[in-house]
Amino acid sequence: MRADASMRAGDECSPMEAKMKKQFFLGILLAIAACGKGGGPSDAEVSEAVTEAAKSSEGYAPLTGTHSGPCGVMKGPITKVAKVEITQRGEMNEQERYVPVTVTISGTCMAQFPRCGSGLCPPEPTEFTTAKPVAFKVKKNDEGKWIAEKSE
């Protein structure tokens, strides 16, 4: 507020006061937006958590539960996650503190024993997209970071 007593209702704010009011209301809006549905993760946080889970998994087949295609044979490891598309998001499970999500993952895996003419070649990077959505539980770890665990 202005220090001079001549300010009346309807007078405009100083530029500094207007900026402070704008920042205050922007802060409130950001706080509300950060809460999301039940305080769950944003789409970006889900994508990051699923990407980390996919990269650290034992491979494409254990992660997706399917052994089809070159990535599914012999635990072909996922070497790069290019895209995580959220196909479904549930509400926060307050009792167990996780958000159920299903996602489709696209990226690169190390194909095991790809066909090379009439024989088998050494493993090589192969692009993949999961044939069907994969279910995850996204929850916070002890450090407060969102992590994803494959749902059974």
PDB file of C-alpha atoms in Angstrom:
ATOM      1  CA  MET A   1       0.000   0.000   0.000  1.00  0.00           C
ATOM      2  CA  ARG A   2       1.075   3.573  -0.551  1.00  0.00           C
ATOM      3  CA  ALA A   3       2.425   5.544   2.330  1.00  0.00           C
ATOM      4  CA  ASP A   4       0.628   8.782   1.395  1.00  0.00           C
ATOM      5  CA  ALA A   5      -2.804   9.292   2.910  1.00  0.00           C
ATOM      6  CA  SER A   6      -4.303  10.716  -0.271  1.00  0.00           C
ATOM      7  CA  MET A   7      -4.923   7.223  -1.763  1.00  0.00           C
ATOM      8  CA  ARG A   8      -8.635   6.571  -2.126  1.00  0.00           C
ATOM      9  CA  ALA A   9     -10.643   3.528  -3.121  1.00  0.00           C
ATOM     10  CA  GLY A  10     -10.492   3.188  -6.882  1.00  0.00           C
ATOM     11  CA  ASP A  11      -6.999   4.718  -7.175  1.00  0.00           C
ATOM     12  CA  GLU A  12      -4.650   2.598  -9.248  1.00  0.00           C
ATOM     13  CA  CYS A  13      -1.756   0.725  -7.709  1.00  0.00           C
ATOM     14  CA  SER A  14       1.828   1.700  -8.262  1.00  0.00           C
ATOM     15  CA  PRO A  15       3.633  -0.495 -10.800  1.00  0.00           C
ATOM     16  CA  MET A  16       5.435  -2.258  -7.931  1.00  0.00           C
ATOM     17  CA  GLU A  17       2.173  -2.960  -6.080  1.00  0.00           C
ATOM     18  CA  ALA A  18       0.549  -4.239  -9.262  1.00  0.00           C
ATOM     19  CA  LYS A  19       3.502  -6.574  -9.883  1.00  0.00           C
ATOM     20  CA  MET A  20       3.341  -7.895  -6.302  1.00  0.00           C
ATOM     21  CA  LYS A  21      -0.400  -8.564  -6.596  1.00  0.00           C
ATOM     22  CA  LYS A  22       0.104 -10.339  -9.912  1.00  0.00           C
ATOM     23  CA  GLN A  23       2.866 -12.529  -8.440  1.00  0.00           C
ATOM     24  CA  PHE A  24       0.703 -13.329  -5.420  1.00  0.00           C
ATOM     25  CA  PHE A  25      -2.240 -14.485  -7.530  1.00  0.00           C
ATOM     26  CA  LEU A  26       0.067 -16.355  -9.915  1.00  0.00           C
ATOM     27  CA  GLY A  27       1.552 -18.148  -6.888  1.00  0.00           C
ATOM     28  CA  ILE A  28      -1.896 -19.169  -5.700  1.00  0.00           C
ATOM     29  CA  LEU A  29      -2.801 -20.489  -9.163  1.00  0.00           C
ATOM     30  CA  LEU A  30       0.442 -22.452  -9.394  1.00  0.00           C
ATOM     31  CA  ALA A  31      -0.133 -23.956  -5.946  1.00  0.00           C
ATOM     32  CA  ILE A  32      -3.625 -25.043  -6.952  1.00  0.00           C
ATOM     33  CA  ALA A  33      -2.362 -26.494 -10.239  1.00  0.00           C
ATOM     34  CA  ALA A  34       0.457 -28.351  -8.463  1.00  0.00           C
ATOM     35  CA  CYS A  35      -2.066 -30.181  -6.321  1.00  0.00           C
ATOM     36  CA  GLY A  36      -3.643 -31.766  -9.397  1.00  0.00           C
ATOM     37  CA  LYS A  37      -5.905 -34.737  -8.831  1.00  0.00           C
ATOM     38  CA  GLY A  38      -5.327 -35.817  -5.269  1.00  0.00           C
ATOM     39  CA  GLY A  39      -1.784 -34.430  -5.272  1.00  0.00           C
ATOM     40  CA  GLY A  40      -0.684 -36.897  -7.914  1.00  0.00           C
ATOM     41  CA  PRO A  41       2.113 -36.533 -10.438  1.00  0.00           C
ATOM     42  CA  SER A  42       1.919 -34.356 -13.553  1.00  0.00           C
ATOM     43  CA  ASP A  43       2.061 -35.959 -17.007  1.00  0.00           C
ATOM     44  CA  ALA A  44       5.735 -34.967 -17.245  1.00  0.00           C
ATOM     45  CA  GLU A  45       6.475 -36.610 -13.882  1.00  0.00           C
ATOM     46  CA  VAL A  46       4.667 -39.805 -14.962  1.00  0.00           C
ATOM     47  CA  SER A  47       6.643 -39.845 -18.221  1.00  0.00           C
ATOM     48  CA  GLU A  48       9.948 -39.362 -16.394  1.00  0.00           C
ATOM     49  CA  ALA A  49       9.149 -42.074 -13.827  1.00  0.00           C
ATOM     50  CA  VAL A  50       8.084 -44.592 -16.506  1.00  0.00           C
ATOM     51  CA  THR A  51      11.165 -43.772 -18.599  1.00  0.00           C
ATOM     52  CA  GLU A  52      13.434 -44.526 -15.627  1.00  0.00           C
ATOM     53  CA  ALA A  53      11.539 -47.746 -14.847  1.00  0.00           C
ATOM     54  CA  ALA A  54      11.813 -48.902 -18.473  1.00  0.00           C
ATOM     55  CA  LYS A  55      15.531 -48.144 -18.687  1.00  0.00           C
ATOM     56  CA  SER A  56      16.269 -49.947 -15.429  1.00  0.00           C
ATOM     57  CA  SER A  57      14.052 -52.954 -16.209  1.00  0.00           C
ATOM     58  CA  GLU A  58      15.525 -56.330 -17.071  1.00  0.00           C
ATOM     59  CA  GLY A  59      14.348 -55.819 -20.616  1.00  0.00           C
ATOM     60  CA  TYR A  60      11.410 -55.428 -22.912  1.00  0.00           C
ATOM     61  CA  ALA A  61       9.794 -58.826 -22.295  1.00  0.00           C
ATOM     62  CA  PRO A  62       9.747 -58.641 -18.469  1.00  0.00           C
ATOM     63  CA  LEU A  63       8.531 -55.031 -18.606  1.00  0.00           C
ATOM     64  CA  THR A  64       5.689 -55.604 -21.064  1.00  0.00           C
ATOM     65  CA  GLY A  65       4.859 -59.229 -20.292  1.00  0.00           C
ATOM     66  CA  THR A  66       5.075 -60.169 -23.963  1.00  0.00           C
ATOM     67  CA  HIS A  67       7.742 -62.113 -25.800  1.00  0.00           C
ATOM     68  CA  SER A  68       6.702 -61.145 -29.323  1.00  0.00           C
ATOM     69  CA  GLY A  69       9.033 -59.376 -31.728  1.00  0.00           C
ATOM     70  CA  PRO A  70      12.801 -59.027 -31.639  1.00  0.00           C
ATOM     71  CA  CYS A  71      12.749 -57.019 -28.383  1.00  0.00           C
ATOM     72  CA  GLY A  72      10.851 -59.707 -26.517  1.00  0.00           C
ATOM     73  CA  VAL A  73      13.316 -62.538 -27.089  1.00  0.00           C
ATOM     74  CA  MET A  74      15.939 -63.209 -24.406  1.00  0.00           C
ATOM     75  CA  LYS A  75      15.169 -60.103 -22.303  1.00  0.00           C
ATOM     76  CA  GLY A  76      16.176 -57.609 -25.008  1.00  0.00           C
ATOM     77  CA  PRO A  77      17.175 -54.558 -22.926  1.00  0.00           C
ATOM     78  CA  ILE A  78      15.567 -51.174 -23.535  1.00  0.00           C
ATOM     79  CA  THR A  79      18.314 -48.745 -24.492  1.00  0.00           C
ATOM     80  CA  LYS A  80      16.265 -45.604 -25.167  1.00  0.00           C
ATOM     81  CA  VAL A  81      12.746 -44.421 -24.372  1.00  0.00           C
ATOM     82  CA  ALA A  82      11.620 -41.923 -27.012  1.00  0.00           C
ATOM     83  CA  LYS A  83       7.995 -41.419 -25.970  1.00  0.00           C
ATOM     84  CA  VAL A  84       5.668 -42.277 -23.109  1.00  0.00           C
ATOM     85  CA  GLU A  85       1.990 -41.769 -23.906  1.00  0.00           C
ATOM     86  CA  ILE A  86      -0.426 -41.893 -20.989  1.00  0.00           C
ATOM     87  CA  THR A  87      -3.501 -43.837 -22.109  1.00  0.00           C
ATOM     88  CA  GLN A  88      -5.277 -43.938 -18.748  1.00  0.00           C
ATOM     89  CA  ARG A  89      -4.795 -42.349 -15.324  1.00  0.00           C
ATOM     90  CA  GLY A  90      -6.603 -43.397 -12.177  1.00  0.00           C
ATOM     91  CA  GLU A  91      -7.233 -41.516  -8.960  1.00  0.00           C
ATOM     92  CA  MET A  92      -4.685 -41.456  -6.145  1.00  0.00           C
ATOM     93  CA  ASN A  93      -4.952 -44.563  -3.954  1.00  0.00           C
ATOM     94  CA  GLU A  94      -4.736 -42.735  -0.620  1.00  0.00           C
ATOM     95  CA  GLN A  95      -4.206 -45.887   1.439  1.00  0.00           C
ATOM     96  CA  GLU A  96      -1.203 -47.146  -0.552  1.00  0.00           C
ATOM     97  CA  ARG A  97      -0.158 -43.673  -1.862  1.00  0.00           C
ATOM     98  CA  TYR A  98       0.114 -44.400  -5.604  1.00  0.00           C
ATOM     99  CA  VAL A  99      -1.560 -43.355  -8.832  1.00  0.00           C
ATOM    100  CA  PRO A 100      -2.388 -46.156 -11.293  1.00  0.00           C
ATOM    101  CA  VAL A 101      -1.543 -45.329 -14.911  1.00  0.00           C
ATOM    102  CA  THR A 102      -1.379 -47.210 -18.175  1.00  0.00           C
ATOM    103  CA  VAL A 103       1.044 -46.056 -20.835  1.00  0.00           C
ATOM    104  CA  THR A 104       2.294 -46.900 -24.285  1.00  0.00           C
ATOM    105  CA  ILE A 105       6.078 -46.781 -24.598  1.00  0.00           C
ATOM    106  CA  SER A 106       8.100 -46.193 -27.771  1.00  0.00           C
ATOM    107  CA  GLY A 107      11.858 -46.374 -28.025  1.00  0.00           C
ATOM    108  CA  THR A 108      14.782 -48.589 -28.892  1.00  0.00           C
ATOM    109  CA  CYS A 109      15.723 -51.988 -27.549  1.00  0.00           C
ATOM    110  CA  MET A 110      18.715 -54.198 -28.169  1.00  0.00           C
ATOM    111  CA  ALA A 111      17.205 -56.917 -30.347  1.00  0.00           C
ATOM    112  CA  GLN A 112      18.479 -60.350 -29.506  1.00  0.00           C
ATOM    113  CA  PHE A 113      19.525 -62.578 -32.368  1.00  0.00           C
ATOM    114  CA  PRO A 114      17.889 -60.686 -35.269  1.00  0.00           C
ATOM    115  CA  ARG A 115      17.688 -62.538 -38.570  1.00  0.00           C
ATOM    116  CA  CYS A 116      20.493 -61.698 -40.941  1.00  0.00           C
ATOM    117  CA  GLY A 117      20.012 -63.456 -44.246  1.00  0.00           C
ATOM    118  CA  SER A 118      19.926 -67.168 -43.482  1.00  0.00           C
ATOM    119  CA  GLY A 119      21.702 -66.893 -40.118  1.00  0.00           C
ATOM    120  CA  LEU A 120      21.553 -64.951 -36.896  1.00  0.00           C
ATOM    121  CA  CYS A 121      23.323 -61.633 -36.400  1.00  0.00           C
ATOM    122  CA  PRO A 122      24.688 -60.089 -33.213  1.00  0.00           C
ATOM    123  CA  PRO A 123      22.253 -57.982 -31.166  1.00  0.00           C
ATOM    124  CA  GLU A 124      21.465 -54.583 -32.655  1.00  0.00           C
ATOM    125  CA  PRO A 125      19.290 -51.586 -31.734  1.00  0.00           C
ATOM    126  CA  THR A 126      15.692 -51.968 -32.909  1.00  0.00           C
ATOM    127  CA  GLU A 127      12.802 -49.524 -32.586  1.00  0.00           C
ATOM    128  CA  PHE A 128       9.703 -50.667 -30.715  1.00  0.00           C
ATOM    129  CA  THR A 129       6.301 -49.510 -29.506  1.00  0.00           C
ATOM    130  CA  THR A 130       4.483 -51.567 -26.906  1.00  0.00           C
ATOM    131  CA  ALA A 131       1.669 -53.505 -28.554  1.00  0.00           C
ATOM    132  CA  LYS A 132      -0.709 -52.749 -25.708  1.00  0.00           C
ATOM    133  CA  PRO A 133      -0.645 -50.296 -22.789  1.00  0.00           C
ATOM    134  CA  VAL A 134       1.509 -51.263 -19.801  1.00  0.00           C
ATOM    135  CA  ALA A 135       0.148 -50.692 -16.275  1.00  0.00           C
ATOM    136  CA  PHE A 136       2.243 -48.906 -13.636  1.00  0.00           C
ATOM    137  CA  LYS A 137       1.855 -47.672 -10.081  1.00  0.00           C
ATOM    138  CA  VAL A 138       3.425 -44.215  -9.769  1.00  0.00           C
ATOM    139  CA  LYS A 139       4.377 -43.207  -6.236  1.00  0.00           C
ATOM    140  CA  LYS A 140       6.889 -41.080  -4.345  1.00  0.00           C
ATOM    141  CA  ASN A 141      10.075 -42.636  -3.032  1.00  0.00           C
ATOM    142  CA  ASP A 142      11.743 -41.734   0.285  1.00  0.00           C
ATOM    143  CA  GLU A 143      13.440 -38.718  -1.339  1.00  0.00           C
ATOM    144  CA  GLY A 144      10.099 -37.353  -2.617  1.00  0.00           C
ATOM    145  CA  LYS A 145      10.731 -38.226  -6.285  1.00  0.00           C
ATOM    146  CA  TRP A 146       7.998 -39.888  -8.378  1.00  0.00           C
ATOM    147  CA  ILE A 147       8.905 -43.461  -9.376  1.00  0.00           C
ATOM    148  CA  ALA A 148       7.018 -46.052 -11.422  1.00  0.00           C
ATOM    149  CA  GLU A 149       6.644 -49.741 -10.686  1.00  0.00           C
ATOM    150  CA  LYS A 150       5.108 -52.159 -13.152  1.00  0.00           C
ATOM    151  CA  SER A 151       1.713 -53.395 -11.943  1.00  0.00           C
ATOM    152  CA  GLU A 152       1.116 -57.111 -11.925  1.00  0.00           C
TER     153      GLU A 152
END
